[in-house]
Amino acid sequence: MARTGRPRNFDRDEAILKAMMLFWEHGFESTSLAQLRAVMGDISAASFYAAFDSKESLFREVVDRYIATFGQATATLIDSSLAPREAIEQALRSSAKMQTEETHPSGCLLVLSASTCSFENVHIREMLTKERALTRSRLFDCIQRAVSNGELPASTDITMLTAVFETFLLGISTQSRDGISFATIDGAVTQVMGIWDRLADSA
Amino acid sequence: MARTGRPRNFDRDEAILKAMMLFWEHGFESTSLAQLRAVMGDISAASFYAAFDSKESLFREVVDRYIATFGQATATLIDSSLAPREAIEQALRSSAKMQTEETHPSGCLLVLSASTCSFENVHIREMLTKERALTRSRLFDCIQRAVSNGELPASTDITMLTAVFETFLLGISTQSRDGISFATIDGAVTQVMGIWDRLADSA
DNA sequence: TAACTTCTGGATCGGATAGTATATAAATAT
DNA sequence: ATATTTATATACTATCCGATCCAGAAGTTA
């Protein structure tokens, strides 16, 4: 049975995608309700709040959507059918590829859209901090798996090696914003993966 | 001869330092005039504008001050008395040390304080982009010097190797914000410098 | 058709925003 | 002493912010 009431005359899913592009480019606080309503097809404030409750609630939906789509660049990290090294290398290369694409804002939304914010929105920043922590723990698990496998020596400092790849991964956001090409970053990934190989050889 | 007129009853230099801490923590746009005036000793709006002209003008002064102080963590990059490798290693370790200190906001002000902003403040973001480009060119020159010296092979892809170190350097900001310790990042620096050594060995 | 549900247009809310006007206070210069 | 210069306190703009209220429009259900 179809739902009752007057149907909304804009595409909610499409509106979230448009909102994502704004939040991605300008960040949570610097994106205004007026801008959001404009890209959603000049909908009224009433329509906006009826559909999304609040700016913050919309942002949470946007983050979820981002993770389910563009954020899948790091999905290889939880694919246990891949060798840990390949999982990490693919996560780095796919992230570099995605973040430098010109069909959407550059860099990573989870890194850039609330890197700084006002006191009253600290919880928004912490929300993204938690998402990054999730990626970090997946990286950690990947490396731990390699140590268990014997691909990396038992003496490997997993926390430190996680930092090697994660620091580089996070840096791609600002590099992309600064206009560094995919080819250049991809070449850098090759060098960073050399760190893994050198540690593996010493096993 | 002393300057005429009623003397200002707050320390302008100290006020800039206080402003720096706010901009560093919350970013340019999310730091309000009211907050700035409060940390400057509850000065009036009139006093603020008499001393600094505008929020934007104050921010430019803050950036200059930051570069002259905390930003000196990367100063080794332009010290030609240092071997290129040592210059870069020191820049990375000093940056990691500075950015994780707990006496001021974590991360780098030049990376975090305007990573995203509204449309009307793009020039603020671009100002910081230019500062990062300066660091990048210094990194580039450092590596180029090593190639000229023969420390690195003539076949070295300087742009790519610049990206290796710069991407890592930029990533330290978010890592610091996420609470990763200096010891962990410093250990990661050691691994990243191994990339240099492997390239140097193949010379 | 009548009741019900949901969305929309338009006006509006209180509060925060960066910035300014005016008059006065506090110093130096002559 | 008087003029000049600069900073202050106080009051005040105009605008934008996210969010809400209400009446009516546009559907479905019974």
Short mmCIF file of C-alpha atoms (C1' of nucleotides) in Angstrom, two decimals:
data_model
loop_
_atom_site.label_atom_id
_atom_site.label_comp_id
_atom_site.label_asym_id
_atom_site.label_seq_id
_atom_site.Cartn_x
_atom_site.Cartn_y
_atom_site.Cartn_z
CA MET A 1 0.00 0.00 0.00
CA ALA A 2 1.37 3.38 -1.01
CA ARG A 3 1.94 5.95 1.70
CA THR A 4 -0.69 8.62 2.22
CA GLY A 5 -0.40 12.39 2.05
CA ARG A 6 0.82 14.85 -0.50
CA PRO A 7 3.91 13.50 -2.26
CA ARG A 8 7.15 15.47 -1.95
CA ASN A 9 7.98 17.17 -5.23
CA PHE A 10 11.75 16.73 -5.17
CA ASP A 11 13.94 13.63 -5.21
CA ARG A 12 15.17 13.06 -1.67
CA ASP A 13 18.04 10.79 -2.73
CA GLU A 14 19.20 13.22 -5.36
CA ALA A 15 18.94 16.05 -2.84
CA ILE A 16 21.28 14.18 -0.48
CA LEU A 17 23.77 13.74 -3.29
CA LYS A 18 23.64 17.46 -4.08
CA ALA A 19 24.05 18.24 -0.39
CA MET A 20 27.05 15.90 -0.26
CA MET A 21 28.80 17.90 -2.95
CA LEU A 22 28.28 21.12 -1.00
CA PHE A 23 29.40 19.69 2.36
CA TRP A 24 32.37 18.02 0.65
CA GLU A 25 33.48 21.27 -0.96
CA HIS A 26 32.76 23.77 1.82
CA GLY A 27 32.53 21.71 4.98
CA PHE A 28 29.68 21.32 7.44
CA GLU A 29 29.60 24.75 9.03
CA SER A 30 30.38 26.77 5.92
CA THR A 31 27.51 25.23 3.99
CA SER A 32 24.37 27.26 4.64
CA LEU A 33 20.76 26.16 4.67
CA ALA A 34 20.11 28.62 1.84
CA GLN A 35 22.77 26.93 -0.33
CA LEU A 36 21.47 23.47 0.49
CA ARG A 37 17.89 24.45 -0.35
CA ALA A 38 19.08 26.10 -3.56
CA VAL A 39 20.86 23.02 -4.93
CA MET A 40 17.91 20.87 -3.93
CA GLY A 41 15.82 22.81 -6.42
CA ASP A 42 14.98 25.96 -4.46
CA ILE A 43 12.84 24.06 -2.02
CA SER A 44 11.33 25.97 0.90
CA ALA A 45 12.66 25.87 4.44
CA ALA A 46 9.52 24.00 5.46
CA SER A 47 10.16 21.33 2.82
CA PHE A 48 13.75 21.01 3.92
CA TYR A 49 12.93 20.48 7.58
CA ALA A 50 10.05 18.14 6.79
CA ALA A 51 12.42 15.94 4.81
CA PHE A 52 15.63 16.16 6.82
CA ASP A 53 14.77 17.44 10.35
CA SER A 54 17.89 19.56 10.63
CA LYS A 55 21.13 20.50 8.93
CA GLU A 56 22.99 18.19 11.28
CA SER A 57 20.66 15.29 10.61
CA LEU A 58 21.11 15.79 6.86
CA PHE A 59 24.88 15.83 7.33
CA ARG A 60 24.74 12.48 9.10
CA GLU A 61 22.79 11.06 6.16
CA VAL A 62 25.35 12.56 3.80
CA VAL A 63 28.21 10.95 5.71
CA ASP A 64 26.45 7.58 5.57
CA ARG A 65 25.90 7.96 1.84
CA TYR A 66 29.52 9.01 1.33
CA ILE A 67 30.79 5.98 3.20
CA ALA A 68 28.54 3.72 1.15
CA THR A 69 29.74 5.19 -2.16
CA PHE A 70 32.93 7.23 -2.57
CA GLY A 71 34.25 5.99 0.76
CA GLN A 72 34.30 2.45 -0.64
CA ALA A 73 37.73 3.29 -2.03
CA THR A 74 39.10 1.75 1.17
CA ALA A 75 36.75 -1.23 1.15
CA THR A 76 39.58 -3.60 0.19
CA LEU A 77 40.86 -3.24 3.76
CA ILE A 78 38.09 -5.52 5.02
CA ASP A 79 38.29 -7.99 2.15
CA SER A 80 39.97 -10.94 3.81
CA SER A 81 40.20 -12.75 0.48
CA LEU A 82 42.91 -10.27 -0.48
CA ALA A 83 46.48 -10.48 0.72
CA PRO A 84 46.99 -7.72 3.31
CA ARG A 85 49.60 -5.97 1.19
CA GLU A 86 47.31 -5.89 -1.84
CA ALA A 87 44.39 -4.72 0.28
CA ILE A 88 46.38 -1.74 1.55
CA GLU A 89 47.93 -0.90 -1.78
CA GLN A 90 44.54 -0.95 -3.47
CA ALA A 91 43.00 1.18 -0.71
CA LEU A 92 45.72 3.81 -1.21
CA ARG A 93 45.55 3.80 -5.01
CA SER A 94 41.76 3.81 -5.14
CA SER A 95 41.61 6.63 -2.62
CA ALA A 96 44.12 8.67 -4.61
CA LYS A 97 42.13 7.99 -7.77
CA MET A 98 38.78 8.88 -6.23
CA GLN A 99 40.02 11.99 -4.42
CA THR A 100 41.59 13.46 -7.56
CA GLU A 101 38.60 12.86 -9.80
CA GLU A 102 37.15 16.06 -11.20
CA THR A 103 33.50 14.98 -11.16
CA HIS A 104 33.21 15.92 -7.49
CA PRO A 105 35.12 17.96 -4.86
CA SER A 106 38.69 16.84 -4.26
CA GLY A 107 40.00 15.14 -1.15
CA CYS A 108 38.06 13.08 1.39
CA LEU A 109 34.83 14.34 2.94
CA LEU A 110 35.59 12.50 6.18
CA VAL A 111 38.89 14.33 6.49
CA LEU A 112 38.01 17.78 5.22
CA SER A 113 34.40 18.62 6.02
CA ALA A 114 34.84 19.17 9.75
CA SER A 115 38.60 19.30 10.32
CA THR A 116 37.97 22.43 12.35
CA CYS A 117 34.67 23.69 13.69
CA SER A 118 33.21 25.92 16.37
CA PHE A 119 32.89 24.84 19.98
CA GLU A 120 29.19 24.00 19.70
CA ASN A 121 29.74 21.54 16.84
CA VAL A 122 32.53 19.48 18.36
CA HIS A 123 30.27 16.42 18.21
CA ILE A 124 30.19 16.74 14.41
CA ARG A 125 33.98 16.69 14.29
CA GLU A 126 34.03 13.74 16.67
CA MET A 127 31.61 11.87 14.43
CA LEU A 128 34.15 12.07 11.58
CA THR A 129 37.01 11.32 13.96
CA LYS A 130 35.25 8.05 14.80
CA GLU A 131 34.88 7.16 11.13
CA ARG A 132 38.59 7.74 10.60
CA ALA A 133 39.31 5.60 13.66
CA LEU A 134 37.35 2.82 11.98
CA THR A 135 39.54 3.00 8.89
CA ARG A 136 42.60 3.07 11.13
CA SER A 137 41.52 -0.06 12.98
CA ARG A 138 40.92 -1.81 9.65
CA LEU A 139 44.39 -0.87 8.53
CA PHE A 140 45.72 -2.15 11.84
CA ASP A 141 43.85 -5.45 11.45
CA CYS A 142 45.18 -5.82 7.92
CA ILE A 143 48.76 -5.44 9.09
CA GLN A 144 48.14 -7.73 12.05
CA ARG A 145 46.87 -10.35 9.64
CA ALA A 146 50.09 -10.04 7.65
CA VAL A 147 52.11 -10.60 10.81
CA SER A 148 50.02 -13.66 11.65
CA ASN A 149 50.47 -14.91 8.09
CA GLY A 150 54.21 -14.53 8.34
CA GLU A 151 54.18 -11.99 5.51
CA LEU A 152 55.66 -9.50 7.97
CA PRO A 153 58.04 -10.38 10.82
CA ALA A 154 56.61 -10.99 14.28
CA SER A 155 58.69 -8.08 15.53
CA THR A 156 56.71 -5.63 13.38
CA ASP A 157 55.51 -2.55 15.24
CA ILE A 158 51.93 -2.71 13.98
CA THR A 159 50.83 0.61 15.47
CA MET A 160 53.77 2.40 13.89
CA LEU A 161 53.27 0.75 10.51
CA THR A 162 49.57 1.61 10.64
CA ALA A 163 50.63 5.24 11.13
CA VAL A 164 52.86 5.06 8.05
CA PHE A 165 49.96 4.17 5.76
CA GLU A 166 47.31 6.19 7.55
CA THR A 167 49.35 9.39 7.67
CA PHE A 168 49.95 9.04 3.94
CA LEU A 169 46.28 8.26 3.31
CA LEU A 170 45.16 11.33 5.24
CA GLY A 171 47.68 13.50 3.45
CA ILE A 172 46.13 12.66 0.09
CA SER A 173 43.17 14.90 0.96
CA THR A 174 45.18 18.09 1.15
CA GLN A 175 47.41 17.01 -1.73
CA SER A 176 44.32 16.60 -3.88
CA ARG A 177 42.99 19.99 -2.79
CA ASP A 178 46.34 21.50 -3.73
CA GLY A 179 46.04 20.14 -7.26
CA ILE A 180 48.61 17.35 -7.15
CA SER A 181 47.83 14.86 -9.94
CA PHE A 182 46.75 11.27 -9.51
CA ALA A 183 49.83 10.10 -11.42
CA THR A 184 52.14 11.84 -8.95
CA ILE A 185 50.33 10.55 -5.87
CA ASP A 186 50.08 7.07 -7.40
CA GLY A 187 53.83 7.10 -7.93
CA ALA A 188 54.28 8.07 -4.30
CA VAL A 189 52.07 5.12 -3.27
CA THR A 190 54.51 2.82 -5.05
CA GLN A 191 57.34 4.18 -2.95
CA VAL A 192 55.35 3.88 0.27
CA MET A 193 54.49 0.26 -0.52
CA GLY A 194 58.24 -0.28 -0.82
CA ILE A 195 58.36 0.18 2.96
CA TRP A 196 56.21 -2.93 3.31
CA ASP A 197 58.42 -4.91 0.94
CA ARG A 198 61.59 -3.99 2.77
CA LEU A 199 60.04 -5.07 6.08
CA ALA A 200 58.74 -8.28 4.49
CA ASP A 201 62.18 -9.12 3.04
CA SER A 202 63.73 -8.86 6.49
CA ALA A 203 61.33 -11.49 7.79
CA MET B 1 60.05 60.04 19.87
CA ALA B 2 57.14 58.19 21.33
CA ARG B 3 53.96 58.05 19.31
CA THR B 4 51.15 60.41 20.22
CA GLY B 5 47.61 59.63 21.24
CA ARG B 6 46.03 57.57 23.95
CA PRO B 7 47.93 54.32 24.45
CA ARG B 8 46.10 51.08 23.81
CA ASN B 9 45.44 49.22 27.02
CA PHE B 10 46.05 45.68 25.82
CA ASP B 11 49.16 43.96 24.44
CA ARG B 12 48.76 43.73 20.68
CA ASP B 13 51.42 41.02 20.28
CA GLU B 14 49.90 38.93 23.00
CA ALA B 15 46.45 39.43 21.48
CA ILE B 16 47.71 38.03 18.15
CA LEU B 17 49.09 34.99 19.95
CA LYS B 18 45.75 34.41 21.67
CA ALA B 19 43.97 34.84 18.34
CA MET B 20 46.35 32.31 16.77
CA MET B 21 45.31 29.67 19.29
CA LEU B 22 41.64 30.23 18.44
CA PHE B 23 42.14 30.20 14.66
CA TRP B 24 44.38 27.16 14.99
CA GLU B 25 41.80 25.24 16.98
CA HIS B 26 38.57 26.29 15.26
CA GLY B 27 39.65 27.59 11.85
CA PHE B 28 39.15 31.01 10.29
CA GLU B 29 35.41 31.01 9.73
CA SER B 30 34.39 29.20 12.90
CA THR B 31 36.25 31.66 15.10
CA SER B 32 33.92 34.57 15.92
CA LEU B 33 34.75 38.20 16.62
CA ALA B 34 33.16 37.78 20.04
CA GLN B 35 35.53 34.91 20.87
CA LEU B 36 38.55 36.82 19.60
CA ARG B 37 37.65 39.90 21.62
CA ALA B 38 37.06 37.74 24.69
CA VAL B 39 40.50 36.11 24.68
CA MET B 40 42.11 39.48 24.01
CA GLY B 41 40.81 40.59 27.41
CA ASP B 42 37.23 41.47 26.65
CA ILE B 43 38.21 44.38 24.47
CA SER B 44 35.45 46.31 22.71
CA ALA B 45 34.57 45.92 19.06
CA ALA B 46 35.86 49.45 18.49
CA SER B 47 39.25 48.59 20.03
CA PHE B 48 39.45 45.45 17.95
CA TYR B 49 38.83 47.20 14.65
CA ALA B 50 41.13 50.09 15.58
CA ALA B 51 43.95 47.62 16.18
CA PHE B 52 43.36 45.01 13.47
CA ASP B 53 41.10 46.54 10.79
CA SER B 54 39.17 43.32 10.20
CA LYS B 55 38.96 39.68 11.12
CA GLU B 56 40.62 38.80 7.83
CA SER B 57 43.46 41.26 8.35
CA LEU B 58 44.07 39.83 11.82
CA PHE B 59 44.12 36.33 10.35
CA ARG B 60 46.83 37.36 7.90
CA GLU B 61 48.90 38.68 10.78
CA VAL B 62 48.29 35.44 12.64
CA VAL B 63 49.47 33.39 9.67
CA ASP B 64 52.64 35.49 9.42
CA ARG B 65 53.28 35.03 13.12
CA TYR B 66 52.64 31.29 12.86
CA ILE B 67 55.10 30.94 9.98
CA ALA B 68 57.71 32.90 11.94
CA THR B 69 57.30 30.72 15.03
CA PHE B 70 55.66 27.28 15.05
CA GLY B 71 56.00 27.03 11.28
CA GLN B 72 59.77 27.09 11.66
CA ALA B 73 59.56 23.35 12.21
CA THR B 74 60.21 23.03 8.47
CA ALA B 75 62.95 25.69 8.39
CA THR B 76 65.65 23.06 7.88
CA LEU B 77 64.36 22.69 4.31
CA ILE B 78 66.04 25.97 3.35
CA ASP B 79 69.22 25.40 5.32
CA SER B 80 71.69 24.60 2.55
CA SER B 81 74.36 23.78 5.12
CA LEU B 82 72.42 20.63 5.88
CA ALA B 83 72.51 17.53 3.71
CA PRO B 84 69.16 17.29 1.88
CA ARG B 85 68.24 14.04 3.56
CA GLU B 86 68.89 15.46 7.02
CA ALA B 87 66.99 18.63 6.16
CA ILE B 88 63.90 16.64 5.20
CA GLU B 89 64.14 14.18 8.07
CA GLN B 90 64.45 17.02 10.56
CA ALA B 91 61.55 18.89 8.98
CA LEU B 92 59.34 15.82 9.35
CA ARG B 93 60.40 15.01 12.91
CA SER B 94 60.20 18.62 14.09
CA SER B 95 56.78 19.00 12.51
CA ALA B 96 55.55 15.83 14.17
CA LYS B 97 56.96 17.03 17.49
CA MET B 98 55.47 20.50 17.22
CA GLN B 99 52.06 19.34 15.99
CA THR B 100 51.62 16.85 18.83
CA GLU B 101 52.67 19.24 21.60
CA GLU B 102 49.91 19.85 24.11
CA THR B 103 50.69 23.49 24.82
CA HIS B 104 48.74 24.58 21.74
CA PRO B 105 46.17 23.15 19.29
CA SER B 106 47.29 20.01 17.45
CA GLY B 107 48.11 19.79 13.76
CA CYS B 108 49.25 22.55 11.44
CA LEU B 109 47.40 25.86 11.23
CA LEU B 110 48.30 26.21 7.55
CA VAL B 111 46.66 22.86 6.78
CA LEU B 112 43.66 22.93 9.10
CA SER B 113 42.41 26.48 9.59
CA ALA B 114 40.86 26.93 6.15
CA SER B 115 40.83 23.46 4.61
CA THR B 116 37.22 24.14 3.70
CA CYS B 117 35.43 27.48 3.71
CA SER B 118 32.46 29.25 2.22
CA PHE B 119 32.45 30.61 -1.31
CA GLU B 120 33.09 34.20 -0.23
CA ASN B 121 36.29 33.28 1.62
CA VAL B 122 38.01 31.29 -1.09
CA HIS B 123 40.84 33.83 -1.09
CA ILE B 124 41.60 32.89 2.53
CA ARG B 125 41.91 29.25 1.56
CA GLU B 126 44.06 30.20 -1.41
CA MET B 127 46.35 32.19 0.86
CA LEU B 128 47.10 29.03 2.84
CA THR B 129 47.33 26.99 -0.35
CA LYS B 130 50.13 29.33 -1.45
CA GLU B 131 51.98 28.87 1.81
CA ARG B 132 51.79 25.10 1.40
CA ALA B 133 53.04 25.48 -2.16
CA LEU B 134 56.06 27.31 -0.77
CA THR B 135 56.88 24.41 1.52
CA ARG B 136 56.38 22.05 -1.39
CA SER B 137 58.80 23.96 -3.60
CA ARG B 138 61.37 23.95 -0.80
CA LEU B 139 60.96 20.22 -0.48
CA PHE B 140 61.36 19.94 -4.23
CA ASP B 141 64.53 22.06 -4.20
CA CYS B 142 65.96 19.96 -1.41
CA ILE B 143 65.48 16.77 -3.38
CA GLN B 144 66.80 18.40 -6.54
CA ARG B 145 69.93 19.38 -4.62
CA ALA B 146 70.38 15.75 -3.60
CA VAL B 147 70.15 14.70 -7.23
CA SER B 148 72.71 17.33 -8.19
CA ASN B 149 74.95 16.17 -5.34
CA GLY B 150 74.71 12.62 -6.54
CA GLU B 151 73.08 11.58 -3.26
CA LEU B 152 70.12 10.45 -5.31
CA PRO B 153 70.30 8.98 -8.83
CA ALA B 154 69.84 11.31 -11.79
CA SER B 155 66.83 9.24 -12.80
CA THR B 156 64.95 10.25 -9.63
CA ASP B 157 61.40 11.45 -10.23
CA ILE B 158 61.68 14.59 -8.13
CA THR B 159 58.02 15.57 -8.34
CA MET B 160 56.95 12.10 -7.26
CA LEU B 161 59.44 11.96 -4.40
CA THR B 162 58.35 15.42 -3.27
CA ALA B 163 54.82 14.03 -3.10
CA VAL B 164 55.98 11.15 -0.92
CA PHE B 165 57.30 13.45 1.78
CA GLU B 166 54.69 16.18 1.40
CA THR B 167 51.73 13.82 1.52
CA PHE B 168 53.14 12.36 4.71
CA LEU B 169 53.85 15.81 6.13
CA LEU B 170 50.29 16.95 5.43
CA GLY B 171 48.87 13.79 6.93
CA ILE B 172 50.53 14.56 10.26
CA SER B 173 47.95 17.30 10.86
CA THR B 174 44.96 14.98 10.92
CA GLN B 175 46.94 12.28 12.69
CA SER B 176 47.75 14.76 15.45
CA ARG B 177 44.13 15.83 15.66
CA ASP B 178 43.16 12.18 15.98
CA GLY B 179 45.41 11.76 18.98
CA ILE B 180 48.22 9.70 17.46
CA SER B 181 51.33 10.07 19.64
CA PHE B 182 54.59 11.70 18.63
CA ALA B 183 56.43 8.43 19.24
CA THR B 184 54.22 6.61 16.74
CA ILE B 185 54.48 9.31 14.07
CA ASP B 186 58.21 9.63 14.68
CA GLY B 187 58.57 5.90 14.12
CA ALA B 188 56.65 6.26 10.89
CA VAL B 189 59.05 9.03 9.80
CA THR B 190 61.91 6.57 10.19
CA GLN B 191 60.18 4.18 7.80
CA VAL B 192 59.45 6.95 5.29
CA MET B 193 63.07 8.07 5.34
CA GLY B 194 63.93 4.48 4.43
CA ILE B 195 62.42 5.26 1.02
CA TRP B 196 65.18 7.81 0.51
CA ASP B 197 67.87 5.38 1.57
CA ARG B 198 66.68 2.68 -0.78
CA LEU B 199 66.68 5.14 -3.68
CA ALA B 200 70.12 6.42 -2.65
CA ASP B 201 71.52 2.89 -2.51
CA SER B 202 70.42 2.24 -6.06
CA ALA B 203 72.46 5.24 -7.25
"C1'" DT C 1 -17.60 12.60 -0.75
"C1'" DA C 2 -15.45 13.14 3.77
"C1'" DA C 3 -11.66 12.29 6.71
"C1'" DC C 4 -6.97 11.92 7.06
"C1'" DT C 5 -2.12 12.51 6.11
"C1'" DT C 6 1.78 14.81 4.29
"C1'" DC C 7 4.07 18.46 1.88
"C1'" DT C 8 4.59 23.37 0.33
"C1'" DG C 9 4.63 28.65 0.12
"C1'" DG C 10 5.36 32.47 2.68
"C1'" DA C 11 6.02 34.96 6.62
"C1'" DT C 12 8.60 35.10 10.55
"C1'" DC C 13 11.42 33.98 14.77
"C1'" DG C 14 15.27 35.00 18.13
"C1'" DG C 15 19.93 35.17 18.02
"C1'" DA C 16 24.49 35.59 16.14
"C1'" DT C 17 27.35 37.72 12.63
"C1'" DA C 18 30.99 41.22 11.13
"C1'" DG C 19 31.40 45.82 11.30
"C1'" DT C 20 30.40 51.14 12.38
"C1'" DA C 21 29.09 55.91 14.52
"C1'" DT C 22 29.66 59.08 18.09
"C1'" DA C 23 31.32 61.05 21.96
"C1'" DT C 24 34.84 60.98 25.37
"C1'" DA C 25 39.27 59.68 27.61
"C1'" DA C 26 44.24 59.86 27.62
"C1'" DA C 27 48.33 60.49 25.81
"C1'" DT C 28 51.93 63.86 23.12
"C1'" DA C 29 53.23 68.27 20.51
"C1'" DT C 30 53.66 73.13 20.35
"C1'" DA D 1 47.40 75.93 28.11
"C1'" DT D 2 45.76 74.40 23.79
"C1'" DA D 3 45.74 71.59 19.67
"C1'" DT D 4 46.41 67.16 17.92
"C1'" DT D 5 46.37 62.31 17.89
"C1'" DT D 6 44.82 57.82 19.12
"C1'" DA D 7 42.05 54.54 21.81
"C1'" DT D 8 38.13 53.72 24.43
"C1'" DA D 9 33.11 52.83 25.89
"C1'" DT D 10 28.58 52.52 24.45
"C1'" DA D 11 25.18 52.07 21.35
"C1'" DC D 12 23.86 50.59 17.10
"C1'" DT D 13 23.64 48.97 12.11
"C1'" DA D 14 22.31 45.56 8.39
"C1'" DT D 15 22.56 40.97 7.30
"C1'" DC D 16 22.64 36.24 7.67
"C1'" DC D 17 21.97 32.09 10.50
"C1'" DG D 18 19.25 27.77 11.51
"C1'" DA D 19 14.75 26.85 12.59
"C1'" DT D 20 9.49 27.31 13.16
"C1'" DC D 21 4.47 28.50 12.43
"C1'" DC D 22 0.42 28.37 9.85
"C1'" DA D 23 -2.71 28.12 6.15
"C1'" DG D 24 -3.60 25.77 2.13
"C1'" DA D 25 -2.45 22.34 -1.56
"C1'" DA D 26 -2.30 17.55 -3.00
"C1'" DG D 27 -2.37 13.25 -2.41
"C1'" DT D 28 -4.59 8.38 -0.13
"C1'" DT D 29 -8.08 5.88 2.68
"C1'" DA D 30 -12.67 4.69 4.04
#
